[in-house]
Amino acid sequence: MSSNEKECRELILRTHFENPELSHRDIGKMLGIVQSTVSRVLKRYFENLTIDRKVKNGKNGCSVSEKDHKRVVKQFRRDPRGSVRDVANKLNLSSSFVQRTKQRGGLCTYKVQKAPNRDERQNMVGKTRARKLYTEMLTKPHCLVIDDETYVKADFRQLPGLLFFSAEDKFSVPEEIRKQKLSKFAKKYMVWQAICSCEKRSAPFVMTGTVNGQVYLKECLQKLLLPLLKQHEGPTIFWPDLTSCHYSKDVLEWYEANGVTFVPKEMNPPNAPELCPIEKYWAIMKQALRKNPKVVKSEADFKRKWISVQKKLQPDVVQNLMDGVKRKVRAYGLGLEV
């Protein structure tokens, strides 16, 4: 306790006994001290017959020293995924002390990144293909076009993501607001779409079920991808994923007949979704769809809502997502972290 603090408390106590008729507020005004401090000092005196505060040296009254700082840092280094609360309980320290020590030791909190579960063979093949893809195709000034499919639940409220509500009492709101009910076998629609590094997008193709080679060729490539490629004045490179129907005999013949420059299978890295920004595009679209509480009734209804949400996105969203593709492919091919 500093001498100034002790003198202030003694002054409050002396003033009270000299002027017992004064309220706590009046004493505070007279001494220029806030009323809560006056009340706290007098309460402590009449309860404990002392004006000294109890010394707080961490959780359960244990002493805090430089040794405790080292223990905290050592524990985080031993188990980087441990929370502040877990470390505090394990070392018998307060959470606030652990948090301050964590900051003092230069320890920052980072989000764990999800990564594909590739085996060693896939990793070696992927790096080799990525190097060939970058050096032989992506160094050229071409627009890069990527396509993919995703499944979206007909009830947009069941799409992944956190939901919140505000209320004075948790149980004062209806159950349909408090709880998110999920169907085990919810109806889904399959969406195919292609996006380009110059922020162009194809129209979406929507259906129930899965895509086979003929549907992909006639509905996706012929009706939707080809018009997108023809919108470009300069050269383009089409990068499909490794789904078998994307490299079927009929599809390869279609590429050649329509003059489509595409990434060949021997240059396409396997199991490398981190190189494909369209996965983030799907997440952005689904997050926007969750704001619509209605359940779509048909493919046409779903397509209308998808296009409506797509139009509301900022025009540079796709371009920003595609900006880092070439850099990521190069880094992956060199064995660097993407």
mmCIF file of C-alpha atoms in Angstrom:
data_model
loop_
_atom_site.group_PDB
_atom_site.id
_atom_site.type_symbol
_atom_site.label_atom_id
_atom_site.label_comp_id
_atom_site.label_asym_id
_atom_site.label_seq_id
_atom_site.Cartn_x
_atom_site.Cartn_y
_atom_site.Cartn_z
ATOM 1 C CA MET A 1 0.000 0.000 0.000
ATOM 2 C CA SER A 2 1.390 3.408 -0.910
ATOM 3 C CA SER A 3 1.641 6.139 1.750
ATOM 4 C CA ASN A 4 -0.794 8.373 -0.175
ATOM 5 C CA GLU A 5 -3.489 5.683 -0.176
ATOM 6 C CA LYS A 6 -3.044 5.050 3.525
ATOM 7 C CA GLU A 7 -3.200 8.781 4.326
ATOM 8 C CA CYS A 8 -6.411 9.082 2.282
ATOM 9 C CA ARG A 9 -8.066 6.239 4.218
ATOM 10 C CA GLU A 10 -6.956 7.670 7.553
ATOM 11 C CA LEU A 11 -8.372 11.044 6.530
ATOM 12 C CA ILE A 12 -11.747 9.480 5.648
ATOM 13 C CA LEU A 13 -11.903 7.667 8.996
ATOM 14 C CA ARG A 14 -10.870 10.745 11.012
ATOM 15 C CA THR A 15 -13.424 12.943 9.213
ATOM 16 C CA HIS A 16 -16.180 10.434 9.933
ATOM 17 C CA PHE A 17 -15.474 10.326 13.677
ATOM 18 C CA GLU A 18 -15.109 14.118 13.891
ATOM 19 C CA ASN A 19 -18.380 14.671 11.998
ATOM 20 C CA PRO A 20 -20.565 11.587 12.588
ATOM 21 C CA GLU A 21 -23.640 13.411 11.285
ATOM 22 C CA LEU A 22 -22.181 13.692 7.755
ATOM 23 C CA SER A 23 -23.253 11.196 5.109
ATOM 24 C CA HIS A 24 -20.793 9.336 2.944
ATOM 25 C CA ARG A 25 -21.620 11.651 0.066
ATOM 26 C CA ASP A 26 -20.945 14.753 2.182
ATOM 27 C CA ILE A 27 -17.604 13.354 3.357
ATOM 28 C CA GLY A 28 -16.674 12.641 -0.243
ATOM 29 C CA LYS A 29 -17.547 16.170 -1.337
ATOM 30 C CA MET A 30 -15.641 17.664 1.576
ATOM 31 C CA LEU A 31 -12.481 15.646 0.858
ATOM 32 C CA GLY A 32 -12.782 15.511 -2.943
ATOM 33 C CA ILE A 33 -13.117 11.720 -2.927
ATOM 34 C CA VAL A 34 -15.763 9.662 -4.702
ATOM 35 C CA GLN A 35 -18.576 8.374 -2.486
ATOM 36 C CA SER A 36 -17.929 4.697 -3.289
ATOM 37 C CA THR A 37 -14.371 4.957 -1.909
ATOM 38 C CA VAL A 38 -15.613 6.548 1.324
ATOM 39 C CA SER A 39 -18.253 3.833 1.749
ATOM 40 C CA ARG A 40 -15.770 1.049 1.036
ATOM 41 C CA VAL A 41 -13.180 2.356 3.543
ATOM 42 C CA LEU A 42 -15.727 2.804 6.345
ATOM 43 C CA LYS A 43 -17.352 -0.561 5.668
ATOM 44 C CA ARG A 44 -13.966 -2.300 5.841
ATOM 45 C CA TYR A 45 -13.156 -0.553 9.144
ATOM 46 C CA PHE A 46 -16.431 -1.467 10.884
ATOM 47 C CA GLU A 47 -16.269 -5.085 9.657
ATOM 48 C CA ASN A 48 -12.562 -5.794 10.221
ATOM 49 C CA LEU A 49 -11.427 -2.879 12.471
ATOM 50 C CA THR A 50 -8.767 -1.998 9.896
ATOM 51 C CA ILE A 51 -8.480 0.258 6.893
ATOM 52 C CA ASP A 52 -5.825 -1.891 5.217
ATOM 53 C CA ARG A 53 -6.840 -3.930 2.173
ATOM 54 C CA LYS A 54 -6.143 -7.636 1.946
ATOM 55 C CA VAL A 55 -3.135 -8.432 -0.185
ATOM 56 C CA LYS A 56 -4.190 -10.302 -3.359
ATOM 57 C CA ASN A 57 -1.329 -12.352 -4.698
ATOM 58 C CA GLY A 58 -3.100 -14.530 -7.225
ATOM 59 C CA LYS A 59 -5.521 -17.427 -7.048
ATOM 60 C CA ASN A 60 -6.135 -18.913 -3.595
ATOM 61 C CA GLY A 61 -3.751 -16.366 -2.068
ATOM 62 C CA CYS A 62 -0.640 -17.926 -3.573
ATOM 63 C CA SER A 63 2.307 -15.628 -4.086
ATOM 64 C CA VAL A 64 3.153 -14.423 -7.573
ATOM 65 C CA SER A 65 6.797 -14.133 -8.573
ATOM 66 C CA GLU A 66 9.064 -14.216 -11.582
ATOM 67 C CA LYS A 67 9.101 -17.971 -11.126
ATOM 68 C CA ASP A 68 5.341 -18.053 -11.791
ATOM 69 C CA HIS A 69 5.825 -16.094 -14.995
ATOM 70 C CA LYS A 70 8.306 -18.684 -16.210
ATOM 71 C CA ARG A 71 5.955 -21.517 -15.219
ATOM 72 C CA VAL A 72 3.144 -20.006 -17.302
ATOM 73 C CA VAL A 73 5.299 -19.487 -20.389
ATOM 74 C CA LYS A 74 6.737 -22.997 -20.038
ATOM 75 C CA GLN A 75 3.252 -24.495 -19.801
ATOM 76 C CA PHE A 76 2.068 -22.739 -22.979
ATOM 77 C CA ARG A 77 5.171 -23.918 -24.812
ATOM 78 C CA ARG A 78 4.567 -27.462 -23.618
ATOM 79 C CA ASP A 79 0.878 -27.366 -24.611
ATOM 80 C CA PRO A 80 0.189 -24.527 -27.113
ATOM 81 C CA ARG A 81 -3.513 -25.479 -27.330
ATOM 82 C CA GLY A 82 -4.139 -24.998 -23.618
ATOM 83 C CA SER A 83 -6.570 -22.213 -22.710
ATOM 84 C CA VAL A 84 -5.858 -19.472 -20.169
ATOM 85 C CA ARG A 85 -8.341 -21.078 -17.779
ATOM 86 C CA ASP A 86 -6.777 -24.527 -18.130
ATOM 87 C CA VAL A 87 -3.283 -23.181 -17.438
ATOM 88 C CA ALA A 88 -4.529 -21.144 -14.462
ATOM 89 C CA ASN A 89 -6.194 -24.208 -12.920
ATOM 90 C CA LYS A 90 -3.185 -26.419 -13.532
ATOM 91 C CA LEU A 91 -0.684 -23.974 -12.025
ATOM 92 C CA ASN A 92 -3.008 -22.729 -9.257
ATOM 93 C CA LEU A 93 -2.878 -19.122 -10.494
ATOM 94 C CA SER A 94 -5.524 -16.568 -11.386
ATOM 95 C CA SER A 95 -6.754 -16.358 -14.980
ATOM 96 C CA SER A 96 -6.035 -12.630 -15.097
ATOM 97 C CA PHE A 97 -2.410 -13.231 -14.066
ATOM 98 C CA VAL A 98 -1.997 -15.951 -16.696
ATOM 99 C CA GLN A 99 -3.453 -13.669 -19.367
ATOM 100 C CA ARG A 100 -1.125 -10.795 -18.420
ATOM 101 C CA THR A 101 1.866 -13.146 -18.344
ATOM 102 C CA LYS A 102 0.917 -14.518 -21.733
ATOM 103 C CA GLN A 103 0.936 -11.015 -23.205
ATOM 104 C CA ARG A 104 4.133 -10.102 -21.399
ATOM 105 C CA GLY A 105 5.865 -13.199 -22.758
ATOM 106 C CA GLY A 106 4.908 -12.262 -26.334
ATOM 107 C CA LEU A 107 2.538 -15.227 -26.719
ATOM 108 C CA CYS A 108 -0.218 -14.543 -29.267
ATOM 109 C CA THR A 109 -3.369 -16.529 -30.006
ATOM 110 C CA TYR A 110 -3.794 -17.844 -33.542
ATOM 111 C CA LYS A 111 -6.649 -19.643 -35.241
ATOM 112 C CA VAL A 112 -5.995 -23.277 -36.148
ATOM 113 C CA GLN A 113 -6.144 -23.658 -39.912
ATOM 114 C CA LYS A 114 -7.872 -26.590 -41.540
ATOM 115 C CA ALA A 115 -5.758 -28.567 -43.990
ATOM 116 C CA PRO A 116 -6.464 -31.557 -46.257
ATOM 117 C CA ASN A 117 -5.425 -34.962 -44.973
ATOM 118 C CA ARG A 118 -2.868 -35.833 -47.669
ATOM 119 C CA ASP A 119 -0.611 -38.855 -47.435
ATOM 120 C CA GLU A 120 3.081 -38.626 -48.351
ATOM 121 C CA ARG A 121 2.524 -39.923 -51.872
ATOM 122 C CA GLN A 122 -0.244 -37.408 -52.589
ATOM 123 C CA ASN A 123 1.951 -34.645 -51.211
ATOM 124 C CA MET A 124 4.879 -35.545 -53.463
ATOM 125 C CA VAL A 125 2.654 -35.901 -56.540
ATOM 126 C CA GLY A 126 0.879 -32.634 -55.697
ATOM 127 C CA LYS A 127 4.127 -30.668 -55.409
ATOM 128 C CA THR A 128 5.430 -32.050 -58.701
ATOM 129 C CA ARG A 129 2.202 -31.234 -60.513
ATOM 130 C CA ALA A 130 2.003 -27.772 -58.929
ATOM 131 C CA ARG A 131 5.501 -26.905 -60.160
ATOM 132 C CA LYS A 132 4.627 -28.022 -63.702
ATOM 133 C CA LEU A 133 1.301 -26.172 -63.564
ATOM 134 C CA TYR A 134 2.931 -22.943 -62.468
ATOM 135 C CA THR A 135 5.941 -22.969 -64.823
ATOM 136 C CA GLU A 136 4.131 -24.231 -67.926
ATOM 137 C CA MET A 137 0.744 -22.515 -67.643
ATOM 138 C CA LEU A 138 0.237 -19.978 -64.848
ATOM 139 C CA THR A 139 3.203 -17.751 -65.699
ATOM 140 C CA LYS A 140 1.405 -16.727 -68.897
ATOM 141 C CA PRO A 141 -0.970 -13.704 -68.914
ATOM 142 C CA HIS A 142 -4.173 -15.748 -69.107
ATOM 143 C CA CYS A 143 -7.469 -15.392 -67.268
ATOM 144 C CA LEU A 144 -7.865 -18.375 -64.933
ATOM 145 C CA VAL A 145 -11.317 -19.990 -64.804
ATOM 146 C CA ILE A 146 -12.193 -22.479 -62.030
ATOM 147 C CA ASP A 147 -15.381 -24.503 -61.624
ATOM 148 C CA ASP A 148 -16.751 -26.683 -58.837
ATOM 149 C CA GLU A 149 -19.931 -28.126 -57.346
ATOM 150 C CA THR A 150 -21.400 -27.789 -53.877
ATOM 151 C CA TYR A 151 -24.510 -28.967 -52.058
ATOM 152 C CA VAL A 152 -26.855 -26.507 -50.373
ATOM 153 C CA LYS A 153 -29.764 -27.397 -48.083
ATOM 154 C CA ALA A 154 -33.203 -26.268 -49.224
ATOM 155 C CA ASP A 155 -33.818 -24.837 -45.748
ATOM 156 C CA PHE A 156 -31.230 -22.083 -45.570
ATOM 157 C CA ARG A 157 -31.609 -21.878 -41.790
ATOM 158 C CA GLN A 158 -29.884 -25.276 -41.552
ATOM 159 C CA LEU A 159 -26.733 -24.104 -43.331
ATOM 160 C CA PRO A 160 -23.548 -24.187 -41.183
ATOM 161 C CA GLY A 161 -22.791 -21.158 -39.030
ATOM 162 C CA LEU A 162 -23.463 -19.639 -35.595
ATOM 163 C CA LEU A 163 -26.814 -18.037 -34.793
ATOM 164 C CA PHE A 164 -27.501 -15.594 -31.952
ATOM 165 C CA PHE A 165 -30.502 -13.933 -30.346
ATOM 166 C CA SER A 166 -30.942 -11.167 -27.755
ATOM 167 C CA ALA A 167 -33.351 -11.250 -24.814
ATOM 168 C CA GLU A 168 -33.564 -10.243 -21.161
ATOM 169 C CA ASP A 169 -34.387 -13.837 -20.314
ATOM 170 C CA LYS A 170 -33.287 -16.787 -22.437
ATOM 171 C CA PHE A 171 -36.634 -18.555 -22.091
ATOM 172 C CA SER A 172 -38.781 -15.487 -22.807
ATOM 173 C CA VAL A 173 -38.423 -15.957 -26.578
ATOM 174 C CA PRO A 174 -40.153 -18.658 -28.651
ATOM 175 C CA GLU A 175 -38.475 -22.032 -29.042
ATOM 176 C CA GLU A 176 -38.059 -21.606 -32.805
ATOM 177 C CA ILE A 177 -35.753 -18.653 -32.068
ATOM 178 C CA ARG A 178 -33.846 -20.341 -29.212
ATOM 179 C CA LYS A 179 -33.175 -23.577 -31.067
ATOM 180 C CA GLN A 180 -31.944 -24.445 -34.539
ATOM 181 C CA LYS A 181 -33.686 -27.647 -35.592
ATOM 182 C CA LEU A 182 -31.708 -29.777 -38.029
ATOM 183 C CA SER A 183 -33.157 -32.465 -40.281
ATOM 184 C CA LYS A 184 -31.127 -35.650 -40.516
ATOM 185 C CA PHE A 185 -31.918 -36.119 -44.207
ATOM 186 C CA ALA A 186 -32.572 -32.569 -45.321
ATOM 187 C CA LYS A 187 -33.349 -31.874 -48.950
ATOM 188 C CA LYS A 188 -30.340 -30.533 -50.852
ATOM 189 C CA TYR A 189 -29.635 -28.934 -54.193
ATOM 190 C CA MET A 190 -26.427 -29.346 -56.140
ATOM 191 C CA VAL A 191 -24.989 -26.095 -57.534
ATOM 192 C CA TRP A 192 -22.338 -25.869 -60.249
ATOM 193 C CA GLN A 193 -20.682 -22.591 -61.150
ATOM 194 C CA ALA A 194 -17.454 -21.265 -62.673
ATOM 195 C CA ILE A 195 -15.595 -18.131 -61.562
ATOM 196 C CA CYS A 196 -12.784 -16.218 -63.279
ATOM 197 C CA SER A 197 -9.793 -14.217 -62.058
ATOM 198 C CA CYS A 198 -11.209 -11.160 -63.870
ATOM 199 C CA GLU A 199 -14.302 -11.365 -61.552
ATOM 200 C CA LYS A 200 -16.611 -12.829 -64.230
ATOM 201 C CA ARG A 201 -18.956 -15.652 -63.212
ATOM 202 C CA SER A 202 -21.002 -18.148 -65.131
ATOM 203 C CA ALA A 203 -24.690 -18.637 -64.517
ATOM 204 C CA PRO A 204 -25.333 -21.366 -61.917
ATOM 205 C CA PHE A 205 -26.572 -24.838 -62.784
ATOM 206 C CA VAL A 206 -28.919 -26.319 -60.179
ATOM 207 C CA MET A 207 -30.219 -29.859 -59.825
ATOM 208 C CA THR A 208 -31.006 -32.537 -57.266
ATOM 209 C CA GLY A 209 -28.757 -35.573 -57.158
ATOM 210 C CA THR A 210 -25.225 -35.878 -58.538
ATOM 211 C CA VAL A 211 -23.587 -34.822 -61.794
ATOM 212 C CA ASN A 212 -22.544 -37.460 -64.312
ATOM 213 C CA GLY A 213 -20.420 -37.023 -67.416
ATOM 214 C CA GLN A 214 -23.278 -36.276 -69.810
ATOM 215 C CA VAL A 215 -24.943 -33.735 -67.525
ATOM 216 C CA TYR A 216 -21.603 -32.028 -66.914
ATOM 217 C CA LEU A 217 -20.870 -31.884 -70.634
ATOM 218 C CA LYS A 218 -24.260 -30.661 -71.870
ATOM 219 C CA GLU A 219 -25.544 -28.516 -68.999
ATOM 220 C CA CYS A 220 -22.361 -27.137 -67.421
ATOM 221 C CA LEU A 221 -19.739 -26.960 -70.149
ATOM 222 C CA GLN A 222 -21.779 -26.404 -73.292
ATOM 223 C CA LYS A 223 -24.515 -24.133 -71.930
ATOM 224 C CA LEU A 224 -22.691 -22.221 -69.192
ATOM 225 C CA LEU A 225 -18.892 -22.498 -69.348
ATOM 226 C CA LEU A 226 -18.514 -21.889 -73.091
ATOM 227 C CA PRO A 227 -20.491 -18.593 -73.030
ATOM 228 C CA LEU A 228 -18.323 -17.449 -70.087
ATOM 229 C CA LEU A 229 -15.110 -18.211 -71.993
ATOM 230 C CA LYS A 230 -16.406 -16.370 -75.077
ATOM 231 C CA GLN A 231 -16.864 -13.209 -72.986
ATOM 232 C CA HIS A 232 -13.061 -12.915 -72.791
ATOM 233 C CA GLU A 233 -11.144 -11.104 -75.491
ATOM 234 C CA GLY A 234 -7.803 -12.595 -74.397
ATOM 235 C CA PRO A 235 -6.725 -16.209 -73.721
ATOM 236 C CA THR A 236 -8.128 -18.233 -70.827
ATOM 237 C CA ILE A 237 -7.087 -21.320 -68.889
ATOM 238 C CA PHE A 238 -9.797 -23.604 -67.515
ATOM 239 C CA TRP A 239 -8.873 -25.473 -64.302
ATOM 240 C CA PRO A 240 -11.349 -28.279 -63.461
ATOM 241 C CA ASP A 241 -10.997 -30.445 -60.400
ATOM 242 C CA LEU A 242 -10.003 -34.101 -60.579
ATOM 243 C CA THR A 243 -13.532 -35.544 -60.588
ATOM 244 C CA SER A 244 -13.612 -38.406 -63.087
ATOM 245 C CA CYS A 245 -16.365 -36.857 -65.231
ATOM 246 C CA HIS A 246 -14.221 -33.733 -65.749
ATOM 247 C CA TYR A 247 -11.620 -35.790 -67.616
ATOM 248 C CA SER A 248 -13.822 -38.322 -69.375
ATOM 249 C CA LYS A 249 -13.229 -39.112 -73.040
ATOM 250 C CA ASP A 250 -16.250 -37.101 -74.220
ATOM 251 C CA VAL A 251 -15.251 -34.082 -72.120
ATOM 252 C CA LEU A 252 -11.654 -34.130 -73.398
ATOM 253 C CA GLU A 253 -12.964 -34.257 -76.974
ATOM 254 C CA TRP A 254 -15.240 -31.298 -76.202
ATOM 255 C CA TYR A 255 -12.288 -29.268 -74.884
ATOM 256 C CA GLU A 256 -10.384 -29.908 -78.100
ATOM 257 C CA ALA A 257 -13.347 -29.247 -80.399
ATOM 258 C CA ASN A 258 -14.090 -25.893 -78.755
ATOM 259 C CA GLY A 259 -10.476 -24.740 -78.423
ATOM 260 C CA VAL A 260 -10.549 -24.701 -74.615
ATOM 261 C CA THR A 261 -7.127 -24.507 -72.969
ATOM 262 C CA PHE A 262 -7.436 -26.591 -69.797
ATOM 263 C CA VAL A 263 -5.172 -27.896 -67.040
ATOM 264 C CA PRO A 264 -4.296 -31.497 -67.995
ATOM 265 C CA LYS A 265 -4.685 -34.232 -65.440
ATOM 266 C CA GLU A 266 -0.927 -34.719 -65.052
ATOM 267 C CA MET A 267 -0.592 -31.083 -63.914
ATOM 268 C CA ASN A 268 -3.616 -31.026 -61.602
ATOM 269 C CA PRO A 269 -2.532 -31.399 -57.919
ATOM 270 C CA PRO A 270 -4.645 -34.014 -56.073
ATOM 271 C CA ASN A 271 -6.443 -33.250 -52.803
ATOM 272 C CA ALA A 272 -5.405 -29.573 -52.725
ATOM 273 C CA PRO A 273 -8.535 -27.546 -51.876
ATOM 274 C CA GLU A 274 -6.391 -24.794 -50.323
ATOM 275 C CA LEU A 275 -5.334 -23.855 -53.863
ATOM 276 C CA CYS A 276 -8.943 -23.468 -55.003
ATOM 277 C CA PRO A 277 -10.582 -20.176 -53.889
ATOM 278 C CA ILE A 278 -14.023 -21.259 -55.063
ATOM 279 C CA GLU A 279 -14.395 -23.071 -51.723
ATOM 280 C CA LYS A 280 -14.371 -19.645 -50.035
ATOM 281 C CA TYR A 281 -16.848 -18.397 -52.643
ATOM 282 C CA TRP A 282 -19.246 -21.175 -51.635
ATOM 283 C CA ALA A 283 -18.869 -20.171 -47.976
ATOM 284 C CA ILE A 284 -19.639 -16.511 -48.760
ATOM 285 C CA MET A 285 -22.733 -17.470 -50.753
ATOM 286 C CA LYS A 286 -24.044 -19.848 -48.084
ATOM 287 C CA GLN A 287 -23.498 -17.245 -45.354
ATOM 288 C CA ALA A 288 -25.589 -14.777 -47.356
ATOM 289 C CA LEU A 289 -28.304 -17.386 -48.026
ATOM 290 C CA ARG A 290 -28.664 -18.070 -44.281
ATOM 291 C CA LYS A 291 -30.191 -14.618 -43.877
ATOM 292 C CA ASN A 292 -33.216 -15.813 -45.898
ATOM 293 C CA PRO A 293 -35.491 -17.748 -43.478
ATOM 294 C CA LYS A 294 -37.672 -19.314 -46.182
ATOM 295 C CA VAL A 295 -37.458 -22.873 -47.495
ATOM 296 C CA VAL A 296 -37.099 -23.149 -51.272
ATOM 297 C CA LYS A 297 -39.695 -25.327 -52.968
ATOM 298 C CA SER A 298 -38.166 -26.028 -56.372
ATOM 299 C CA GLU A 299 -35.004 -25.841 -58.448
ATOM 300 C CA ALA A 300 -36.276 -22.683 -60.144
ATOM 301 C CA ASP A 301 -36.987 -21.042 -56.788
ATOM 302 C CA PHE A 302 -33.539 -21.999 -55.517
ATOM 303 C CA LYS A 303 -31.869 -20.641 -58.650
ATOM 304 C CA ARG A 304 -33.698 -17.304 -58.304
ATOM 305 C CA LYS A 305 -32.554 -16.901 -54.709
ATOM 306 C CA TRP A 306 -28.976 -17.912 -55.563
ATOM 307 C CA ILE A 307 -28.779 -15.361 -58.407
ATOM 308 C CA SER A 308 -30.360 -12.693 -56.193
ATOM 309 C CA VAL A 309 -27.696 -13.202 -53.512
ATOM 310 C CA GLN A 310 -24.954 -13.359 -56.137
ATOM 311 C CA LYS A 311 -25.959 -9.946 -57.535
ATOM 312 C CA LYS A 312 -25.691 -8.363 -54.084
ATOM 313 C CA LEU A 313 -22.039 -9.368 -53.669
ATOM 314 C CA GLN A 314 -19.445 -6.683 -54.278
ATOM 315 C CA PRO A 315 -18.116 -6.972 -57.853
ATOM 316 C CA ASP A 316 -14.528 -7.418 -56.709
ATOM 317 C CA VAL A 317 -15.241 -10.323 -54.311
ATOM 318 C CA VAL A 318 -14.375 -13.000 -56.880
ATOM 319 C CA GLN A 319 -11.336 -11.099 -58.125
ATOM 320 C CA ASN A 320 -9.985 -10.774 -54.574
ATOM 321 C CA LEU A 321 -10.493 -14.504 -53.989
ATOM 322 C CA MET A 322 -8.647 -15.400 -57.198
ATOM 323 C CA ASP A 323 -5.747 -12.970 -56.740
ATOM 324 C CA GLY A 324 -3.540 -15.328 -54.752
ATOM 325 C CA VAL A 325 -4.043 -18.543 -56.752
ATOM 326 C CA LYS A 326 -0.812 -18.370 -58.774
ATOM 327 C CA ARG A 327 1.202 -17.430 -55.698
ATOM 328 C CA LYS A 328 -0.281 -20.351 -53.727
ATOM 329 C CA VAL A 329 0.409 -22.857 -56.514
ATOM 330 C CA ARG A 330 4.020 -21.677 -56.720
ATOM 331 C CA ALA A 331 4.465 -21.864 -52.917
ATOM 332 C CA TYR A 332 2.951 -25.352 -52.744
ATOM 333 C CA GLY A 333 5.194 -26.558 -55.568
ATOM 334 C CA LEU A 334 8.256 -25.274 -53.689
ATOM 335 C CA GLY A 335 7.168 -26.974 -50.468
ATOM 336 C CA LEU A 336 6.328 -23.704 -48.715
ATOM 337 C CA GLU A 337 3.308 -23.112 -46.496
ATOM 338 C CA VAL A 338 0.323 -21.906 -48.514
#
